[in-house]
Short mmCIF file of N, CA and C in Angstrom, two decimals:
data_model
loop_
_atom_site.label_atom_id
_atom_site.label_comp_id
_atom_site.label_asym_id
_atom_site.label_seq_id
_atom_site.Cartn_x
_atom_site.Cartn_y
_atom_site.Cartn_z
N UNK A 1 -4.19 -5.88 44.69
CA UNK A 1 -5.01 -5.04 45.54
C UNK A 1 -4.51 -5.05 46.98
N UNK A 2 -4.01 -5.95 47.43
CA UNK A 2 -3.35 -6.76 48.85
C UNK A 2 -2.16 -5.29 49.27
N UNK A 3 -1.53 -5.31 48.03
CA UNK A 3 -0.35 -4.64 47.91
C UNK A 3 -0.37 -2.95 47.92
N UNK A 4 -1.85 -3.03 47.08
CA UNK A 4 -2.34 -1.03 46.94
C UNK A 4 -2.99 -0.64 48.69
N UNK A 5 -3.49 -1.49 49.99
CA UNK A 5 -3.86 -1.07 50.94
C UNK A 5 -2.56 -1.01 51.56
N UNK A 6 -0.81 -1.42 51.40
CA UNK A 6 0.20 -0.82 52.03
C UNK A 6 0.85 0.37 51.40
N UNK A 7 0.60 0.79 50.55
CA UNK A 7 1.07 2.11 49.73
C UNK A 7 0.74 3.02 50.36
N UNK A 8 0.93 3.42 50.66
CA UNK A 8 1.36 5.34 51.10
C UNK A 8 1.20 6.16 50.34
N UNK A 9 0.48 6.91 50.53
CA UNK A 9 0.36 7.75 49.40
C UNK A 9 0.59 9.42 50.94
N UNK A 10 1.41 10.44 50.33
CA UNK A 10 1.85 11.43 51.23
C UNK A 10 1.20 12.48 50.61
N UNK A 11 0.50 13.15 51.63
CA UNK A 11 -0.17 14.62 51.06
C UNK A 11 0.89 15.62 51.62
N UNK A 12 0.42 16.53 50.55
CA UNK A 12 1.66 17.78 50.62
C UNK A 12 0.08 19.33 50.68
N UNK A 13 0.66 20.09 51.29
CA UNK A 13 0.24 21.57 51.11
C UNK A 13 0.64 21.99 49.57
N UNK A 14 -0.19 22.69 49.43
CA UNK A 14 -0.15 23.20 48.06
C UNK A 14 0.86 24.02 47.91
N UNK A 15 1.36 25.06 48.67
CA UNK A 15 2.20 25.84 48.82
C UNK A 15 3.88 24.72 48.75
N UNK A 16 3.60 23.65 48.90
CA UNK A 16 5.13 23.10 48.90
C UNK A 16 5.05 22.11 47.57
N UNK A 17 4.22 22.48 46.84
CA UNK A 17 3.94 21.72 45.10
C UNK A 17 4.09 22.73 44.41
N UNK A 18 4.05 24.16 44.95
CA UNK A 18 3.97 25.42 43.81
C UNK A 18 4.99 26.33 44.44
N UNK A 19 5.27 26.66 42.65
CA UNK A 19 6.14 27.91 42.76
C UNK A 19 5.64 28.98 42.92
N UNK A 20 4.49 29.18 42.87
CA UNK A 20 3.64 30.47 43.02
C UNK A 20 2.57 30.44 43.48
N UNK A 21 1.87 31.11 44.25
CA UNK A 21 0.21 31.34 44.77
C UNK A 21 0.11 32.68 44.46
N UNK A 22 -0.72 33.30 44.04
CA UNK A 22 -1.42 34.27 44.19
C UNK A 22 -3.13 34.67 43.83
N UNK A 23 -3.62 35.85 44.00
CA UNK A 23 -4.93 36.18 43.55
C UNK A 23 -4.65 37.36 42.84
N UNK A 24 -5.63 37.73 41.92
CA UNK A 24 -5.04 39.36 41.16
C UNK A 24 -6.56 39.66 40.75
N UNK A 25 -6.77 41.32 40.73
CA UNK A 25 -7.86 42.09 40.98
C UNK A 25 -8.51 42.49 39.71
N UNK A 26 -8.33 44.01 39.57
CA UNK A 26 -9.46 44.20 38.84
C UNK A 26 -8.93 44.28 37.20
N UNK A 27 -10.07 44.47 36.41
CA UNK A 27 -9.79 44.19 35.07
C UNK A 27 -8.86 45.49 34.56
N UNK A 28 -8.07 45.54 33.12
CA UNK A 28 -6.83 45.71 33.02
C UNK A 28 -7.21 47.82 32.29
N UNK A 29 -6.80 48.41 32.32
CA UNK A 29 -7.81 49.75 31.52
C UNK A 29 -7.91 49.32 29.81
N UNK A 30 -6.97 48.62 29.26
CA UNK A 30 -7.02 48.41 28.23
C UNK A 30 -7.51 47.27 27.66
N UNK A 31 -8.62 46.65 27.37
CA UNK A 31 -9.47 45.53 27.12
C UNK A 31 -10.47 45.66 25.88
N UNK A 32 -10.82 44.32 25.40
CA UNK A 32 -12.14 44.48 24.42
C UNK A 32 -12.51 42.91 24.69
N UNK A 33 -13.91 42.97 24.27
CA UNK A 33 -15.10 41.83 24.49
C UNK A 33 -14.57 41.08 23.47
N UNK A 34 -14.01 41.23 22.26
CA UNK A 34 -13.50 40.13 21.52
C UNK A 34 -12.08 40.57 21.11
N UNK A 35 -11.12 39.30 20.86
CA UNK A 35 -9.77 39.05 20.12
C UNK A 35 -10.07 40.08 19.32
N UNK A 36 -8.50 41.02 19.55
CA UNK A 36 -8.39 42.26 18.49
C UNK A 36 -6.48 41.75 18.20
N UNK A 37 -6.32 42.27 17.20
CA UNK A 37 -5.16 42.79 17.30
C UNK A 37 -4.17 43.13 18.29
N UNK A 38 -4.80 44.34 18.75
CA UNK A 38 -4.23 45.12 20.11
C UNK A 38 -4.78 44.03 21.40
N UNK A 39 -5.32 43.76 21.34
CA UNK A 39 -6.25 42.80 22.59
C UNK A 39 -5.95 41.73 22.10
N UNK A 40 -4.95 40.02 22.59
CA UNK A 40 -5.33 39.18 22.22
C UNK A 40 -4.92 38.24 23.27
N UNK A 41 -4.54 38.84 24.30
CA UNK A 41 -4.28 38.06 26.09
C UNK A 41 -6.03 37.94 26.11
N UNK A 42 -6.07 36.18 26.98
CA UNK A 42 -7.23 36.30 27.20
C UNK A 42 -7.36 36.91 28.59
N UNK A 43 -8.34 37.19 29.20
CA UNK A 43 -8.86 37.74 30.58
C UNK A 43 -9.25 36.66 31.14
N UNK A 44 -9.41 35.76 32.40
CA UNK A 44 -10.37 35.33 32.76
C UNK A 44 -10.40 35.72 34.16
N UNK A 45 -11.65 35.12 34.57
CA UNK A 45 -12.80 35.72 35.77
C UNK A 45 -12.96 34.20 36.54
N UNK A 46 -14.13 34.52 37.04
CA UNK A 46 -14.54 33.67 38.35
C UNK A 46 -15.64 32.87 37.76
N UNK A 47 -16.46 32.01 37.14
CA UNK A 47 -17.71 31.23 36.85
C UNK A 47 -18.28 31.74 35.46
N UNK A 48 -17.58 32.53 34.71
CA UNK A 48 -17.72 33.09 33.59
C UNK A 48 -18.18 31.96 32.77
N UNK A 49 -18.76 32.04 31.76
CA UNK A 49 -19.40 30.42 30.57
C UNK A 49 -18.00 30.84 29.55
N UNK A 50 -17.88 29.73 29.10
CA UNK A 50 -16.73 29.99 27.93
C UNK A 50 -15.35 29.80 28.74
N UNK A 51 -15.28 28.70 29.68
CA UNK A 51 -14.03 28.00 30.52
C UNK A 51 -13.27 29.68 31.16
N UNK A 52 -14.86 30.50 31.74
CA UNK A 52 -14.56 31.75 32.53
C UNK A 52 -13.92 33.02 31.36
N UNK A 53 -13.96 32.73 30.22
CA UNK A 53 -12.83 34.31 29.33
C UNK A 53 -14.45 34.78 29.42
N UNK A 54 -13.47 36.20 29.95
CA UNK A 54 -14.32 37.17 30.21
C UNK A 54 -14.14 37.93 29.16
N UNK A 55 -12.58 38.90 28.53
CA UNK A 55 -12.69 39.71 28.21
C UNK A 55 -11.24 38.70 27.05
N UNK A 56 -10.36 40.49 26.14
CA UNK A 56 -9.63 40.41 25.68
C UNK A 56 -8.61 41.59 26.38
N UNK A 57 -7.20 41.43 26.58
CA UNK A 57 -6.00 42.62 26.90
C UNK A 57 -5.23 42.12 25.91
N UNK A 58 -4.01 43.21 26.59
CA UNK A 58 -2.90 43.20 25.53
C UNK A 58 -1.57 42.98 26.67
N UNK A 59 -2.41 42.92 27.99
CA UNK A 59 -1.11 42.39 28.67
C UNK A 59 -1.27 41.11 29.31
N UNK A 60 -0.21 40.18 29.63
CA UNK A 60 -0.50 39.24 30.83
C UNK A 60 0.17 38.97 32.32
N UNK A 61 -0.58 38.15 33.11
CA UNK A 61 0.09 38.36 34.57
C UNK A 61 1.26 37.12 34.58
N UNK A 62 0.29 35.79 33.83
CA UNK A 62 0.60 35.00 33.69
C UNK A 62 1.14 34.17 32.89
N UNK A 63 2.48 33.90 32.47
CA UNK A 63 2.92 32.64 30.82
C UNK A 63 3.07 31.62 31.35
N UNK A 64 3.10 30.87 32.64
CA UNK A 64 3.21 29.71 32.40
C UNK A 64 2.34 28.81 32.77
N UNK A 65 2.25 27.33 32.75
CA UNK A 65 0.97 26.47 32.48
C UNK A 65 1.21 26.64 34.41
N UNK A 66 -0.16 26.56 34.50
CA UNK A 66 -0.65 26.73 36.00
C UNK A 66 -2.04 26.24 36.33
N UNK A 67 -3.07 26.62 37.40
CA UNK A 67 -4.04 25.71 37.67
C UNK A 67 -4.50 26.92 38.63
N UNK A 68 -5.92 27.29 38.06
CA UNK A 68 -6.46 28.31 38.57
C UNK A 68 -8.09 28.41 39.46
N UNK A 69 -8.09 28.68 40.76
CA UNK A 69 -9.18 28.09 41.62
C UNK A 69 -10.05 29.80 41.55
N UNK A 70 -11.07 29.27 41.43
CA UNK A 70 -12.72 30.81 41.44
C UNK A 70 -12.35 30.79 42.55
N UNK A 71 -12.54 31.71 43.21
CA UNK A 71 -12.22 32.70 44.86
C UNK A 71 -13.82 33.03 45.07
N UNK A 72 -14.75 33.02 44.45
CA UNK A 72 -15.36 33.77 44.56
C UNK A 72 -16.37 33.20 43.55
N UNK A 73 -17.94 33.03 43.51
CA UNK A 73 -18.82 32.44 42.99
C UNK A 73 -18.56 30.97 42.87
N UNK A 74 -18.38 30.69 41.90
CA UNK A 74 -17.87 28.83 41.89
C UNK A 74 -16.64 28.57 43.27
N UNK A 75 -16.64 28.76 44.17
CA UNK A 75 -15.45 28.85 44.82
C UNK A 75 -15.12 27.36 44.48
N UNK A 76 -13.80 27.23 44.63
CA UNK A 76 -12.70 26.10 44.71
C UNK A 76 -12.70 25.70 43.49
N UNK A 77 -13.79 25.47 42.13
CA UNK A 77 -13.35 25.04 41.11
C UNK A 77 -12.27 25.32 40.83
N UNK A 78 -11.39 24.40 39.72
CA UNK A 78 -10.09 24.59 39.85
C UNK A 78 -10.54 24.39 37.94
N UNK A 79 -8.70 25.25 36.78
CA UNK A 79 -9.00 25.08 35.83
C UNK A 79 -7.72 25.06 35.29
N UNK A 80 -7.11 23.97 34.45
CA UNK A 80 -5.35 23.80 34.00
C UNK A 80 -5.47 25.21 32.68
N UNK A 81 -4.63 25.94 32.49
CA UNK A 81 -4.48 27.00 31.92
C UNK A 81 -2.49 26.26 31.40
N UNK A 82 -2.81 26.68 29.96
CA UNK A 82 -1.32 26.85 29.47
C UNK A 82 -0.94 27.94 28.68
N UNK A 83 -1.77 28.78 28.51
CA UNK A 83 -1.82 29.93 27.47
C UNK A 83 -1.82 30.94 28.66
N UNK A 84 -0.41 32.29 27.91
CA UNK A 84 -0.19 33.45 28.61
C UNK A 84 -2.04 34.36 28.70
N UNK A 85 -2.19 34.98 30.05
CA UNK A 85 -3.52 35.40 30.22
C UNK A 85 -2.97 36.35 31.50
N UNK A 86 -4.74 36.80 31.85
CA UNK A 86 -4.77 37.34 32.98
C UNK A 86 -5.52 37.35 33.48
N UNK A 87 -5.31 37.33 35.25
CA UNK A 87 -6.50 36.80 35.87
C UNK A 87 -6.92 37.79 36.14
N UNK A 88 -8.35 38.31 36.64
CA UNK A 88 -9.21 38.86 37.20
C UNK A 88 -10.22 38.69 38.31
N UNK A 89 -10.33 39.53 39.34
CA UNK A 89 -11.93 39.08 39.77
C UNK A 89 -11.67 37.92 40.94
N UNK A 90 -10.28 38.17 41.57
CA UNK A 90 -10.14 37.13 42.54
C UNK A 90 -9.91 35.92 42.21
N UNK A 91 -9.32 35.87 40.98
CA UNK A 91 -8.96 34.45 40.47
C UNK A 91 -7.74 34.01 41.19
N UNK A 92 -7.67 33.06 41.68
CA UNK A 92 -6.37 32.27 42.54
C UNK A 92 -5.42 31.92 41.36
N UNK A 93 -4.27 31.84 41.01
CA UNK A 93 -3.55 31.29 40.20
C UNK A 93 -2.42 30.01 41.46
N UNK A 94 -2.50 29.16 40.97
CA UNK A 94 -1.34 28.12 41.39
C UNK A 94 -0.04 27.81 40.37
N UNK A 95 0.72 28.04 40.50
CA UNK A 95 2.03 27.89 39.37
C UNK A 95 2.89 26.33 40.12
N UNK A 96 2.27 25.27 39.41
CA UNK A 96 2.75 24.00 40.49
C UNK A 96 4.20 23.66 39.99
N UNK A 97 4.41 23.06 41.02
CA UNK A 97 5.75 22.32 40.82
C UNK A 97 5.76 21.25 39.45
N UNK A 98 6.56 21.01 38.23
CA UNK A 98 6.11 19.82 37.82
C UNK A 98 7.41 18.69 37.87
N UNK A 99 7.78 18.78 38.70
CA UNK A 99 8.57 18.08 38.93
C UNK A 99 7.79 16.99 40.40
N UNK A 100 6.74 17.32 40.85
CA UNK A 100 5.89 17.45 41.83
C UNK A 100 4.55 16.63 41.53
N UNK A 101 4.16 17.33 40.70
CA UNK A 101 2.75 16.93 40.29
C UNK A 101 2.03 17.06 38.74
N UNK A 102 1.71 16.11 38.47
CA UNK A 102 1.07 16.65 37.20
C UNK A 102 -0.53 17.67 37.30
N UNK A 103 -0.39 18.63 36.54
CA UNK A 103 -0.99 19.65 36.23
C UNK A 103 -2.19 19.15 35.96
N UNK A 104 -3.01 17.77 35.01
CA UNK A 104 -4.69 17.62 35.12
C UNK A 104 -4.68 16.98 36.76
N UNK A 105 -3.54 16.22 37.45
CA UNK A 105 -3.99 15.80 38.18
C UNK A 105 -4.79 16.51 39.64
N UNK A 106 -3.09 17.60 39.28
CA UNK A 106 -3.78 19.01 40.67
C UNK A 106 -5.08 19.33 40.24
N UNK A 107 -5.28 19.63 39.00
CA UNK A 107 -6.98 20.44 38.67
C UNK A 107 -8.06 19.35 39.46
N UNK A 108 -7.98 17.93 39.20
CA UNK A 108 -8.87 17.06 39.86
C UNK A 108 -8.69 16.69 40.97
N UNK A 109 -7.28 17.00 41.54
CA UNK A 109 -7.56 17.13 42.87
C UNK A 109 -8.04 17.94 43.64
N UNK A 110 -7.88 19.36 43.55
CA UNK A 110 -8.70 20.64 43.86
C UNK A 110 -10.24 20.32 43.62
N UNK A 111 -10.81 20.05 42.69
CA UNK A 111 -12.23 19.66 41.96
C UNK A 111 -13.01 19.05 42.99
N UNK A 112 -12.31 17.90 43.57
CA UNK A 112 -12.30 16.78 44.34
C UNK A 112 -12.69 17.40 45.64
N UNK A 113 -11.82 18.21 46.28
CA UNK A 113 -12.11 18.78 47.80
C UNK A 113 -13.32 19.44 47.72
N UNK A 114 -13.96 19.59 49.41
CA UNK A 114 -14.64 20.50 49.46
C UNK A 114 -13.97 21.91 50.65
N UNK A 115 -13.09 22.41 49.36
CA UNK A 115 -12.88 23.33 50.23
C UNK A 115 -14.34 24.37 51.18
N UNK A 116 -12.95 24.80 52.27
CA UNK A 116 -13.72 25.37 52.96
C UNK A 116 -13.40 27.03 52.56
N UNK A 117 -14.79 27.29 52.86
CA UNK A 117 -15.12 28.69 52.25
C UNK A 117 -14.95 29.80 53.31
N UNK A 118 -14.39 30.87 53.21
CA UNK A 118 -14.27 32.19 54.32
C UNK A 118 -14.48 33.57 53.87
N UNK A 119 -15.03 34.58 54.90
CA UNK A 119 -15.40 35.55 54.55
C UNK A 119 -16.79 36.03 55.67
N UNK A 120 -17.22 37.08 55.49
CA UNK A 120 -17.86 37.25 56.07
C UNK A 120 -19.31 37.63 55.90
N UNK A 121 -19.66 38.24 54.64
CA UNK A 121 -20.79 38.76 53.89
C UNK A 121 -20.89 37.56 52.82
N UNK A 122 -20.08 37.93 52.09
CA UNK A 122 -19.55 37.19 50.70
C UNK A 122 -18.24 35.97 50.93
N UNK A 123 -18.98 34.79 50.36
CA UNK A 123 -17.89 33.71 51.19
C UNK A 123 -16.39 33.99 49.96
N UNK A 124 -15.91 33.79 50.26
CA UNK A 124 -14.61 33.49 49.30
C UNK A 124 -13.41 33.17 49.91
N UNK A 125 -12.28 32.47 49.17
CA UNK A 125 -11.09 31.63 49.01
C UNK A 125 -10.33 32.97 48.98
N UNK A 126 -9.30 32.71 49.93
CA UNK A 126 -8.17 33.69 49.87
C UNK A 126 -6.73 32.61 49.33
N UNK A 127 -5.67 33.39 48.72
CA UNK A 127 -4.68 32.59 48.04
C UNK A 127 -4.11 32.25 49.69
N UNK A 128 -3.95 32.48 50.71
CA UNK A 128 -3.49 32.48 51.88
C UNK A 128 -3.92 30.63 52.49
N UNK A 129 -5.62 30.70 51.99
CA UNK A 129 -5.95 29.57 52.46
C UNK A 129 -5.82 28.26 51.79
N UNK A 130 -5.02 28.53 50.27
CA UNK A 130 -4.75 27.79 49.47
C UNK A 130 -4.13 26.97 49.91
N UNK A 131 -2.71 27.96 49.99
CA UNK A 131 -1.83 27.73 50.52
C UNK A 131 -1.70 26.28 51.36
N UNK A 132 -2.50 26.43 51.94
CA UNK A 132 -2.81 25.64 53.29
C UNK A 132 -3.32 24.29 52.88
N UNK A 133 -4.08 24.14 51.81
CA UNK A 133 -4.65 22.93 51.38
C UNK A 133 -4.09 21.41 51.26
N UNK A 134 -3.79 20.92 52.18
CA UNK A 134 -3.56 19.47 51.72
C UNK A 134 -3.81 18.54 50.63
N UNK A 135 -3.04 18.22 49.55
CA UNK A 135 -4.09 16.95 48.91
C UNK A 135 -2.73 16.03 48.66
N UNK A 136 -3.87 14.83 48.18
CA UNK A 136 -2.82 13.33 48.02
C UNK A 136 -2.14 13.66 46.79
N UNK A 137 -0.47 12.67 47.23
CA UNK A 137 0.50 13.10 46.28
C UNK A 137 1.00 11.59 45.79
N UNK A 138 0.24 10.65 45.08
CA UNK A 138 0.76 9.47 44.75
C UNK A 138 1.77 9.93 43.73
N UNK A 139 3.07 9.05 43.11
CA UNK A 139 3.77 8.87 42.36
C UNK A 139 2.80 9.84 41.39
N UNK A 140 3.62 10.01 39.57
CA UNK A 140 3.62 10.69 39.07
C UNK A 140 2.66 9.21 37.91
N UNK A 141 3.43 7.84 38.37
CA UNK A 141 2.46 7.28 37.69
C UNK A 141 1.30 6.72 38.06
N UNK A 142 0.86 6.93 39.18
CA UNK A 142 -0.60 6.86 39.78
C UNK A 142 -1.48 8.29 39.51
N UNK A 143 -0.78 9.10 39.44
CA UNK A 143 -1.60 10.38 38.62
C UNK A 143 -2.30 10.26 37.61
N UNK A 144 -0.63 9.68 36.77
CA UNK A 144 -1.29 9.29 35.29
C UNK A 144 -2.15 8.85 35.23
N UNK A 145 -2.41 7.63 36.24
CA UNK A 145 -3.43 6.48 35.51
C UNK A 145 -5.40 7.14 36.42
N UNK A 146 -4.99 8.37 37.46
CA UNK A 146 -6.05 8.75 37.64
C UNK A 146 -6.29 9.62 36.46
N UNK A 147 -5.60 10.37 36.07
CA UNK A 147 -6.12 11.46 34.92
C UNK A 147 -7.02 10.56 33.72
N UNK A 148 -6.08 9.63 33.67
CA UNK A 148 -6.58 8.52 32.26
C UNK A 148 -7.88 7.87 32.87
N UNK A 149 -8.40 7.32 34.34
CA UNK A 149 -9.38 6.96 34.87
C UNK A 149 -10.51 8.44 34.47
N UNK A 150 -9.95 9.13 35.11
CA UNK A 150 -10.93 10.26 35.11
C UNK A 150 -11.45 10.39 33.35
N UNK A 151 -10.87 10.69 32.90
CA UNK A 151 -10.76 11.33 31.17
C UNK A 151 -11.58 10.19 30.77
N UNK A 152 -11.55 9.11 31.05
CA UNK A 152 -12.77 8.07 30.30
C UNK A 152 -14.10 8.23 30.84
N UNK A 153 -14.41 8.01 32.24
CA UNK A 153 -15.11 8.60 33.06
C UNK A 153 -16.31 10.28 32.36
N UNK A 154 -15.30 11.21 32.40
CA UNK A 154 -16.11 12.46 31.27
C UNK A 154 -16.17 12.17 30.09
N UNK A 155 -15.48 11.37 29.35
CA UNK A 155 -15.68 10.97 27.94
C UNK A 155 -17.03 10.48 27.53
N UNK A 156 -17.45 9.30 28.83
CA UNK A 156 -18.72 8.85 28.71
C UNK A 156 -19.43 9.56 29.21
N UNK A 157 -19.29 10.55 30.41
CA UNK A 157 -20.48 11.76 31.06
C UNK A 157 -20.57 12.60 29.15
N UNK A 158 -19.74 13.01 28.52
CA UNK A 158 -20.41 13.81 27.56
C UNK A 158 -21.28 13.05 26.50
N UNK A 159 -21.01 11.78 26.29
CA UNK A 159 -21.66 10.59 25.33
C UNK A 159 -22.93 10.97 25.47
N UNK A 160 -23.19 10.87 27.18
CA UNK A 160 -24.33 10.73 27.55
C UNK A 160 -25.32 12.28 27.55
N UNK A 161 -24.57 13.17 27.60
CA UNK A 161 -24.90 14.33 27.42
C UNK A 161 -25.71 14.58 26.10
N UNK A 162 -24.90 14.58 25.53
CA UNK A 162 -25.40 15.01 23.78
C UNK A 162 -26.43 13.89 23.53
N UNK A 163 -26.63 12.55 24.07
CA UNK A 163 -27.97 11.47 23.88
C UNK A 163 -28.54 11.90 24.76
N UNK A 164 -28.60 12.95 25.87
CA UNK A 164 -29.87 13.26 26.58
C UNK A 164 -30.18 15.04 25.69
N UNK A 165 -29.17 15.56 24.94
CA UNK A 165 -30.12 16.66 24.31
C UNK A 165 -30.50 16.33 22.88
N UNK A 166 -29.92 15.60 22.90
CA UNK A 166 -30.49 14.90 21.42
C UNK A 166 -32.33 14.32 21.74
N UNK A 167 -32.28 13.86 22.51
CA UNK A 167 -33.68 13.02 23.41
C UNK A 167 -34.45 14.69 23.50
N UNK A 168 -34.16 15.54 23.93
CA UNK A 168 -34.86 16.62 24.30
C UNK A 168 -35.13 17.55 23.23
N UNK A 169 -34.35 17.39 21.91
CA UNK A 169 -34.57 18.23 20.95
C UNK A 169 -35.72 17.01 20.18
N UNK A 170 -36.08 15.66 20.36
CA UNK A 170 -36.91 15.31 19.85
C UNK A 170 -38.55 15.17 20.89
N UNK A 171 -38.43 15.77 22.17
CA UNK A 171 -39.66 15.85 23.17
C UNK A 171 -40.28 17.29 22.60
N UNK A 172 -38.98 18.40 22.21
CA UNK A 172 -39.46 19.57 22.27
C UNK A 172 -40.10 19.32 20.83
N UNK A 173 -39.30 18.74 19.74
CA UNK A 173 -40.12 18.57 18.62
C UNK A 173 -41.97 17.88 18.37
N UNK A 174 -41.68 16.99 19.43
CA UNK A 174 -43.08 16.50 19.61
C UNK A 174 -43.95 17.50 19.48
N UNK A 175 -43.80 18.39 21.06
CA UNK A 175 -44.87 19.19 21.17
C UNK A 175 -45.01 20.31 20.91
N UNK A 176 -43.79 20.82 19.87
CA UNK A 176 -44.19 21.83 19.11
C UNK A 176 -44.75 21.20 18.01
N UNK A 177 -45.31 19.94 17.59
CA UNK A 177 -46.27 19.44 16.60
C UNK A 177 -47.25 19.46 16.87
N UNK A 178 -47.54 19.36 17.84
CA UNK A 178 -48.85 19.21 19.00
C UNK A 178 -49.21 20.80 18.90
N UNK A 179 -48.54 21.56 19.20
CA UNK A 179 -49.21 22.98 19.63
C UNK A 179 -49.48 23.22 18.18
N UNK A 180 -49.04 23.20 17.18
CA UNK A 180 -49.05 23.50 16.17
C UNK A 180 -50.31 23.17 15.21
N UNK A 181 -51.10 21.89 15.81
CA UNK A 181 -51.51 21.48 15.10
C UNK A 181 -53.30 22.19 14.68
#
């Protein structure tokens, strides 16, 4: 521990971890609400349920594994994507370095900040201010061992999840015995 308070750990701008920044707009003319044939690029959006797929296309913006921040409603959430898609709706795409950084680690580091929000009516993240974002860049094996920290960490947040709706599907059972009776 003596030894981890002289380590250095160097933050980098996001823009000098990625090969790419951008944001991309509106949805595509050719789409459907579910996997077709012709449609089988997913779409995604900004705070959408279903890890944001909004829709189905037949084209994409994006093939390679990248890390994608809401601009807009959830701002700054961040989400690792490895499947060809397309963004919509002000979705930020980051295309990181991986020679740089590992890909769950950027998602939890983004997660982590509280970015700051801009705009004037409607707050939102421009890819401009991404850009700009500082975060910590330990070795590739101090990543690791945060991703692996983290990943146990939600392993037990969901444990605990499903024993608190499990608990609630037997309160609601109660007193629908009760009303019932």
């Amino acid at each position: 521990d003596d030894i981890q308070k002289f380590i250095r750990i160097r933050f980098a701008k996001i823009k000098h971890i990625s090969d790419d920044i951008f944001a991309w707009g509106d949805k595509p003319i050719i789409f459907s609400e579910v996997k077709t044939d012709e449609c089988e690029i997913p779409i995604y959006s900004n705070g959408k349920t279903g890890n944001w797929l909004f829709w189905f296309t037949n084209t994409f913006r994006v093939e390679k594994p990248c890390v994608t921040i809401s601009a807009r409603g959830t701002i700054g959430f961040a989400v690792y994507r490895t499947e060809k898609f397309l963004p919509i709706v002000r979705l930020i795409t980051v295309i990181h370095k991986e020679s740089e950084v590992l890909w769950k680690y950027l998602e939890h580091a983004i997660n982590f900040l509280d970015i700051e929000k801009t705009g004037n009516t409607i707050a939102q993240l421009t890819a401009p201010a991404v850009w700009e974002i500082k975060i910590p860049i330990p070795s590739k094996i101090q990543q690791q061992r945060i991703v692996d920290e983290i990943r146990v960490e939600l392993d037990a947040q969901k444990v605990m999840e499903n024993a608190i709706a499990s608990e609630r599907m037997k309160i609601d059972a109660i007193i629908e015995k009760v009303i019932n009776q």
